[in-house]
C-alpha positions as a printed NumPy array, in Angstrom:
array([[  0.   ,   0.   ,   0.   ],
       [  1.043,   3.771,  -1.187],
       [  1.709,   5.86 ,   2.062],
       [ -0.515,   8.96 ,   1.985],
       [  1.887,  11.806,   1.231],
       [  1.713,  15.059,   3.771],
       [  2.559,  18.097,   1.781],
       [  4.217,  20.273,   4.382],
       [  5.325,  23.81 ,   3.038],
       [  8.722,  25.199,   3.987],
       [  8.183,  27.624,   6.666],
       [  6.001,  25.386,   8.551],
       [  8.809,  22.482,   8.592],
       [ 11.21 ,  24.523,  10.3  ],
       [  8.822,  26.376,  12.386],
       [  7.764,  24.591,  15.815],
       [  4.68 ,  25.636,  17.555],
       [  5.096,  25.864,  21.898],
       [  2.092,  23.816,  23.431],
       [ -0.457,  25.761,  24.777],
       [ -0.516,  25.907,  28.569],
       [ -3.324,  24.853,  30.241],
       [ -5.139,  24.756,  33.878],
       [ -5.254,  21.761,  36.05 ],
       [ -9.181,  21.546,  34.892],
       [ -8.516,  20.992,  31.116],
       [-10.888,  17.866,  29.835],
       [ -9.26 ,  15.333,  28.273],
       [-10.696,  16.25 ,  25.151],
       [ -8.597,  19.49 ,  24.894],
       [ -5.617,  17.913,  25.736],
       [ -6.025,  15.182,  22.813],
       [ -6.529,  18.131,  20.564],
       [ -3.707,  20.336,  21.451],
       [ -1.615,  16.918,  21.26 ],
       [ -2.732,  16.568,  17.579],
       [ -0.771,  19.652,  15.883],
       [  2.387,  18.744,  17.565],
       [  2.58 ,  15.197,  16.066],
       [  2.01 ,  16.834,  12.806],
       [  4.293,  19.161,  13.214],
       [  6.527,  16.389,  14.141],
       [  6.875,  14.909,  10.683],
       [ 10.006,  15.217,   8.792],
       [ 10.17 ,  16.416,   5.155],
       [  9.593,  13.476,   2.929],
       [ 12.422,  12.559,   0.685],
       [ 11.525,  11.762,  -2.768],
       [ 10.661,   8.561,  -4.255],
       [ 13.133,   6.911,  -6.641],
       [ 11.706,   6.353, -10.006],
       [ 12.656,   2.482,  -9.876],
       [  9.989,   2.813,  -7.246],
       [  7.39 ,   3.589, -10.28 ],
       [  9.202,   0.923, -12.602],
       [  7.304,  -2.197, -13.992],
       [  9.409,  -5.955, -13.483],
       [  9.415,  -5.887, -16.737],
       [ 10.939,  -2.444, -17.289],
       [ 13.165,  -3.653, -14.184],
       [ 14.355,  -6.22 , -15.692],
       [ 15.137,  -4.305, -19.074],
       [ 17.236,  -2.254, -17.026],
       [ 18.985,  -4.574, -15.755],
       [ 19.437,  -6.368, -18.842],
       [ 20.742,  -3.33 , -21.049],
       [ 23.742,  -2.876, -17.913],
       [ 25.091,  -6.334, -18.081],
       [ 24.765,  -6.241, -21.902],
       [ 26.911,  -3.075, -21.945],
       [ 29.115,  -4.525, -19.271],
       [ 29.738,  -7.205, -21.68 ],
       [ 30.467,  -5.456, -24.239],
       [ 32.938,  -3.118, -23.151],
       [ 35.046,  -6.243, -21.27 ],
       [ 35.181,  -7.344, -25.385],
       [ 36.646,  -4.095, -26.35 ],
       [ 39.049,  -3.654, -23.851],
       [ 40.374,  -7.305, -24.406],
       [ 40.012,  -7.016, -28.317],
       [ 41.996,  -3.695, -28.112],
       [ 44.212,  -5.752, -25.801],
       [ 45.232,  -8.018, -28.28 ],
       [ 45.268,  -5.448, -31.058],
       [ 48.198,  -3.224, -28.956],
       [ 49.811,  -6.051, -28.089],
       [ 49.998,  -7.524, -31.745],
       [ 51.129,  -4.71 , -33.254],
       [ 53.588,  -3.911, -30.383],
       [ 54.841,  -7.206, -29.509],
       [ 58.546,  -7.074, -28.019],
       [ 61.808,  -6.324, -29.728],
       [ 63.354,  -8.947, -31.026],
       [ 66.128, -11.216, -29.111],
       [ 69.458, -12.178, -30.835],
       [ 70.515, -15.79 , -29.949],
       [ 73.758, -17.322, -30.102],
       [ 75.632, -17.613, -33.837],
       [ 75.443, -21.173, -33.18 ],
       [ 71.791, -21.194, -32.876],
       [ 69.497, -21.57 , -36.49 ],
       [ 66.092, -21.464, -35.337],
       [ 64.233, -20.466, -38.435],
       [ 60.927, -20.141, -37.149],
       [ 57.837, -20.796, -39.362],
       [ 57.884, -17.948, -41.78 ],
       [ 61.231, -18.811, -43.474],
       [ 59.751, -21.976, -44.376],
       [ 56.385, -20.318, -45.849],
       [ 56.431, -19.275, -48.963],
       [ 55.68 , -15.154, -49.642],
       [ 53.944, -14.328, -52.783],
       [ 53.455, -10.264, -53.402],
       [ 53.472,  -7.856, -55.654],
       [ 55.039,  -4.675, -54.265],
       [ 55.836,  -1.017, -56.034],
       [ 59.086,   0.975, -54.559],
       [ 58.175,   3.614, -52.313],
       [ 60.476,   6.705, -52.194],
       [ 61.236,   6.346, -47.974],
       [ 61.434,   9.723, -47.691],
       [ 57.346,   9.575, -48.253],
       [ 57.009,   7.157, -45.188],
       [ 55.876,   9.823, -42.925],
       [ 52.744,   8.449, -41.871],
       [ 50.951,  11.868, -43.006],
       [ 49.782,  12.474, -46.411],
       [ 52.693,  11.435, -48.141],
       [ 52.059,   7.671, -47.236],
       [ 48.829,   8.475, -47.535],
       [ 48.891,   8.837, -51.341],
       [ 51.317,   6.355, -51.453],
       [ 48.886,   3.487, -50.022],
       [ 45.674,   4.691, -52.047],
       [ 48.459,   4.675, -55.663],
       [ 49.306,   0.758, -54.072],
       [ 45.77 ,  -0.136, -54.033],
       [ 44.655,   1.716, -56.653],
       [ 47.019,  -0.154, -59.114],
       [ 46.309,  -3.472, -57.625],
       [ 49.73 ,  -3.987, -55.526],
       [ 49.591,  -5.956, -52.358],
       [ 53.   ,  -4.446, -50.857],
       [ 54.699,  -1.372, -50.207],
       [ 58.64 ,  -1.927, -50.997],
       [ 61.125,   0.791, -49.259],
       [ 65.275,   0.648, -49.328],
       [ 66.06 ,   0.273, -45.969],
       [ 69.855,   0.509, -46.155],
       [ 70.63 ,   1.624, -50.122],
       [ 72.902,   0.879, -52.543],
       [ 75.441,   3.521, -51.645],
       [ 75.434,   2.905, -47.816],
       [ 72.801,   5.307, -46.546],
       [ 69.595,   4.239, -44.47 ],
       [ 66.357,   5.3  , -45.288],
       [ 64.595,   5.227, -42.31 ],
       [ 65.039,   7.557, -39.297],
       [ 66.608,   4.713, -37.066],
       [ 68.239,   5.164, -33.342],
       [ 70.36 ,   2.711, -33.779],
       [ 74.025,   3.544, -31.841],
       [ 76.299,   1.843, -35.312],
       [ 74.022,   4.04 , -37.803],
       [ 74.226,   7.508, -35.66 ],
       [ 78.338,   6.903, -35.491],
       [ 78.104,   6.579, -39.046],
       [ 75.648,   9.799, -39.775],
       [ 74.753,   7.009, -42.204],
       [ 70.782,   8.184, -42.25 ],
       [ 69.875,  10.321, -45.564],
       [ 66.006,  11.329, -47.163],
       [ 64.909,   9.094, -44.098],
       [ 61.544,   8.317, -43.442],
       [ 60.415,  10.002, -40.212],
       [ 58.147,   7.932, -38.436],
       [ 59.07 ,   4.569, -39.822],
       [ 57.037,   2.526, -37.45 ],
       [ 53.788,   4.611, -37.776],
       [ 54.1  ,   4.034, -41.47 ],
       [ 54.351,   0.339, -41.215],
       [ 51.742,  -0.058, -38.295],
       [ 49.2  ,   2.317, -41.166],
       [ 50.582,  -0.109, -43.788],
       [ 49.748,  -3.424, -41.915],
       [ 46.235,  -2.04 , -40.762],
       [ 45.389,  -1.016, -44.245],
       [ 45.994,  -4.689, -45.36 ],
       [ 49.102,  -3.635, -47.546],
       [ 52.387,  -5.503, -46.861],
       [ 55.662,  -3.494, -45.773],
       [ 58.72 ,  -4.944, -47.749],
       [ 62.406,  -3.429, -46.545],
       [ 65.202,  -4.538, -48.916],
       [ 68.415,  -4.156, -47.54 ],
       [ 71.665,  -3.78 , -49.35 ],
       [ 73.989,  -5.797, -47.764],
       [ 77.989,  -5.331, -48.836],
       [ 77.629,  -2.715, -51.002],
       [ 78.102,   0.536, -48.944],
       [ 80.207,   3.657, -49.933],
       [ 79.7  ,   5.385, -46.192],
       [ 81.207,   2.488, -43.745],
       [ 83.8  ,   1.467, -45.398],
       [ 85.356,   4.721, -45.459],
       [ 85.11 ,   5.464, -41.74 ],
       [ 85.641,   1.455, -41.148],
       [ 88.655,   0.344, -43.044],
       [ 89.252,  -2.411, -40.853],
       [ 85.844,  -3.898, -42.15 ],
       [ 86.011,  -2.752, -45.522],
       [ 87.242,  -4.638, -48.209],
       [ 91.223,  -3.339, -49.395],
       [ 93.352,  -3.316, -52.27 ],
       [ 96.073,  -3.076, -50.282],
       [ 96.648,  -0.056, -48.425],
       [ 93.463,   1.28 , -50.363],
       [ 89.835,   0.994, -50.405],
       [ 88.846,  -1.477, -53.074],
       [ 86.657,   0.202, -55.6  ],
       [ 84.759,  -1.616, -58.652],
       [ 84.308,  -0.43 , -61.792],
       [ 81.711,   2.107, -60.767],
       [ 83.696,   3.463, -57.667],
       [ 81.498,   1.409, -55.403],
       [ 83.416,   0.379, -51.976],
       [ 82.56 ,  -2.915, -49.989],
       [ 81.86 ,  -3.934, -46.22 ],
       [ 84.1  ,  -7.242, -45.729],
       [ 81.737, -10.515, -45.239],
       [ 82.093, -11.383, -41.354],
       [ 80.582, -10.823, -37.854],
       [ 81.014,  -7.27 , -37.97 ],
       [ 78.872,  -6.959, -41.167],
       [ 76.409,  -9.339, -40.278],
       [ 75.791,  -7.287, -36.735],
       [ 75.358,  -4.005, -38.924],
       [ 72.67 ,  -5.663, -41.118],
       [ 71.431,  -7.528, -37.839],
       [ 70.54 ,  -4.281, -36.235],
       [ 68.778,  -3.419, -39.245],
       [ 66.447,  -6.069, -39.36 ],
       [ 66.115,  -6.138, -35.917],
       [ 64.703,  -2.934, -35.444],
       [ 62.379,  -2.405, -38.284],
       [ 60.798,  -5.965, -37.677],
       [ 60.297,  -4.284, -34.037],
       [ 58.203,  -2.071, -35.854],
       [ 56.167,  -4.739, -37.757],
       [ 58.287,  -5.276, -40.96 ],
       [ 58.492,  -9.242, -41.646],
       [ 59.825,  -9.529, -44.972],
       [ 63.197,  -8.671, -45.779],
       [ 64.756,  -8.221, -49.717],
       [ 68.72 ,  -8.744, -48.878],
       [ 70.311,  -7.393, -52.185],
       [ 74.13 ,  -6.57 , -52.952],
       [ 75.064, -10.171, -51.301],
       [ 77.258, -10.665, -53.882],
       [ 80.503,  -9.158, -54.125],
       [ 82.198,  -8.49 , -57.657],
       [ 83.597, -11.497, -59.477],
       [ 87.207, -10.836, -59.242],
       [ 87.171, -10.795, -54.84 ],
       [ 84.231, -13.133, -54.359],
       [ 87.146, -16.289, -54.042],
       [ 88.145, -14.6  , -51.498],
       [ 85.27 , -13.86 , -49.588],
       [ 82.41 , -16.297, -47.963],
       [ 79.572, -14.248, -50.014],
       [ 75.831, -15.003, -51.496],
       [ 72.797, -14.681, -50.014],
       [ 72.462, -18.093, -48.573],
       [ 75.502, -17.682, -46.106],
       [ 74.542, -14.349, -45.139],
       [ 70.536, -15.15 , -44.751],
       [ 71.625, -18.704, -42.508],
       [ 73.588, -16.17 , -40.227],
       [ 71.165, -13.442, -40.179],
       [ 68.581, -16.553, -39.188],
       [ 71.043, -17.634, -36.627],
       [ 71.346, -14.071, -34.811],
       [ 67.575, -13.359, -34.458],
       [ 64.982, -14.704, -32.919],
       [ 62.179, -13.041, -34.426],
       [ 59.815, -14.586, -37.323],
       [ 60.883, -13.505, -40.105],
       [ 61.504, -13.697, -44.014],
       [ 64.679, -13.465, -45.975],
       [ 64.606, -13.084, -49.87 ],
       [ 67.383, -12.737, -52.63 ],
       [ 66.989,  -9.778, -54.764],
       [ 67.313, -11.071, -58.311],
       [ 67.507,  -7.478, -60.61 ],
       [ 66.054,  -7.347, -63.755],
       [ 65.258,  -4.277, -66.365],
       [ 62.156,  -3.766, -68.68 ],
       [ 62.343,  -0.888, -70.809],
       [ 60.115,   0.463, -73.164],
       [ 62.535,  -0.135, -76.217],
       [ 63.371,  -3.099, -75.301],
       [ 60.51 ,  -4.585, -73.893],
       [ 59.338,  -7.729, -75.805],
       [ 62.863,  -9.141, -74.599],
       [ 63.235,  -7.712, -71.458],
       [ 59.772,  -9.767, -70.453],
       [ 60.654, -12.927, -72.41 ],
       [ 64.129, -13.532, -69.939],
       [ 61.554, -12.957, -66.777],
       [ 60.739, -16.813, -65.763],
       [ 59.443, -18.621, -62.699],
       [ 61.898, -18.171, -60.277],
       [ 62.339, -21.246, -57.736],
       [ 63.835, -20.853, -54.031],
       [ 63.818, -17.762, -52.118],
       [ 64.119, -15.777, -54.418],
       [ 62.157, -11.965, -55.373],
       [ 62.406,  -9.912, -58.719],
       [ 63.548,  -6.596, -58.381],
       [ 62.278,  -4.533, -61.669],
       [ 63.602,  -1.686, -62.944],
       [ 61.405,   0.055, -65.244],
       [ 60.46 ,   3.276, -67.707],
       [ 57.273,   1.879, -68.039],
       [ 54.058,   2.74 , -65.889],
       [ 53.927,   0.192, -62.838],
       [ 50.22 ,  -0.163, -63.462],
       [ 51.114,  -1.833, -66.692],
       [ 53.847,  -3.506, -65.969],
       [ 52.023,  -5.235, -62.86 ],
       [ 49.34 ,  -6.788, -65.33 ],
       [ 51.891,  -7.904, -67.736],
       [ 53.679,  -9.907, -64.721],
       [ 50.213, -11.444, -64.324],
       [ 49.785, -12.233, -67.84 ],
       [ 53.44 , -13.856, -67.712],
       [ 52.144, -15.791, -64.358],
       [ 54.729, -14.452, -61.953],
       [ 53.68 , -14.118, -58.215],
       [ 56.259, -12.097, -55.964],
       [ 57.802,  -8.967, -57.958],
       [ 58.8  ,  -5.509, -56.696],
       [ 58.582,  -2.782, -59.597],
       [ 60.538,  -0.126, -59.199],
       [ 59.707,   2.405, -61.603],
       [ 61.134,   5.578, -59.616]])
């Protein structure tokens, strides 16, 4: 049962009446009314109700139902944004012992992708890289390809890496390398680094003690290109490298330049497949070697340029350098059947 409800206004709740005072003859009945106004005035302000008070079960219950169902669902979010932060920030890699050649799985998957050479200079996760990534799409690429460490010894990523400051080794770099590849990855495209390996005209010359020498001299080839010496303080440098960026998110690595010029190779424990087994061997991270094999399609010379491009078996990634448009060139790999290309038409 509803209690009746006393409307009291507010200078009569604060306002308290002194009993009359009567004779020893007062009746009994003017006593019980005198006693009347004081219990009234003895009643304390009513709070109000709550307005659960006026709800149905039902609407009760649909309360209580639309709480645990957002309870629910922001427990999901937190622990799907959980796994999101720590998937895309999941600790720097460990090096393990020389000795050690733990693969992992992804060196024994096969990659298939067809990337186009980004300038790094344009990974600066603003609208550079934005144009970049709707270009990649837009043309029907899969992958976004960027020279980590290029030809001529520079890096082309802002890295804080202690050997690559010493060197002042970073040139055009890319500013915010790992927002770019964390915008890459969540925009389905995949980031590619390729890595020039010996090549390098900034080491060497601050390095001679790990540079290859012709005798008291820096060894130069026929271009004037110097040489980092194959050996543990080579594989470290390109290490670090790899190290870092796949701390970012990168996965696949292009290792180019593994080859050193024909007339000191002898001499040298060179090629790709020594260098990727000790790369393998120094870090324990999941990740994907390829050899760089460069080709060239040219508008003049096209018909023949295309007709020497064939399956290639192993671990192995084209490298194209082209005049032509990389929109067409992409469709004519397709035509030609061939799976994992970079085109760098730059």
């Amino acid at each position: 049962m509803k209690k009746k409800r006393v409307n009291i206004d507010k200078e009569q709740r604060f306002k308290f009446k002194k009993p009359d005072k009567g004779g020893k003859n007062d009746s009994a009945e003017n006593k019980t009314k005198d006693a009347a106004p004081e219990k009234t005035e003895r009643i304390k302000p009513i709070r109000r109700a709550k307005n659960t008070q006026n709800l149905t079960k039902g609407q009760k219950f649909a309360r209580r139902l639309l709480v645990f169902v957002c309870c629910v669902a922001l427990i999901a979010v937190g622990y799907t944004g959980m796994d999101v932060y720590i998937t895309r920030n999941a600790k720097a890699v460990h090096y393990s012992s020389d000795t050690d050649v733990d693969t992992g799985a992804l060196s024994d998957v096969k990659v298939e992708f067809s990337a186009d050479m980004a300038e790094s200079i344009g990974l600066d996760d603003s609208v550079m890289l934005s144009a970049i990534m709707n270009e990649t799409q837009k043309n029907g690429f899969t992958a976004i390809a960027f020279e980590a460490k290029r030809e001529n010894g520079t890096i082309g990523y802002k890295s804080n890496l202690s050997s690559v400051d010493s060197f002042s080794a970073i040139s055009f770099a890319a500013e915010k390398p790992q927002q770019s590849v964390q915008s890459m990855l969540s925009n389905d495209i995949l980031p590619v680094a390729v890595i020039h390996c010996y090549k390098d005209n900034v080491v060497p010359a601050q390095a001679n003690g790990e540079a290859i020498m012709d005798g008291a001299n820096l060894y130069k080839d026929s271009s004037g290109n110097t040489y980092l010496k194959p050996g543990d303080y080579s594989y470290n440098y390109i290490r670090d490298i790899v190290a870092e960026l796949n701390s970012y998110g990168v996965t696949v690595f292009v290792l180019d330049s593994c080859n050193l010029p024909d007339e000191i190779s002898k001499k040298y424990d060179d090629g790709f497949d020594v260098i990727a087994k000790r790369l393998y061997g120094k870090i324990d991270a999941n990740v994907k070697f390829l050899e760089a094999v460069n080709v060239t399609v040219s508008k003049d010379n096209q018909a023949n340029d295309l007709k020497a491009i064939k399956k290639l078996k192993g671990n192995k990634v084209y490298v194209i350098k082209t005049d032509l448009s990389s929109s067409k060139l992409r469709k004519l790999m397709q035509k030609k059947s061939i799976t994992t290309y970079i085109i760098d038409s730059n």
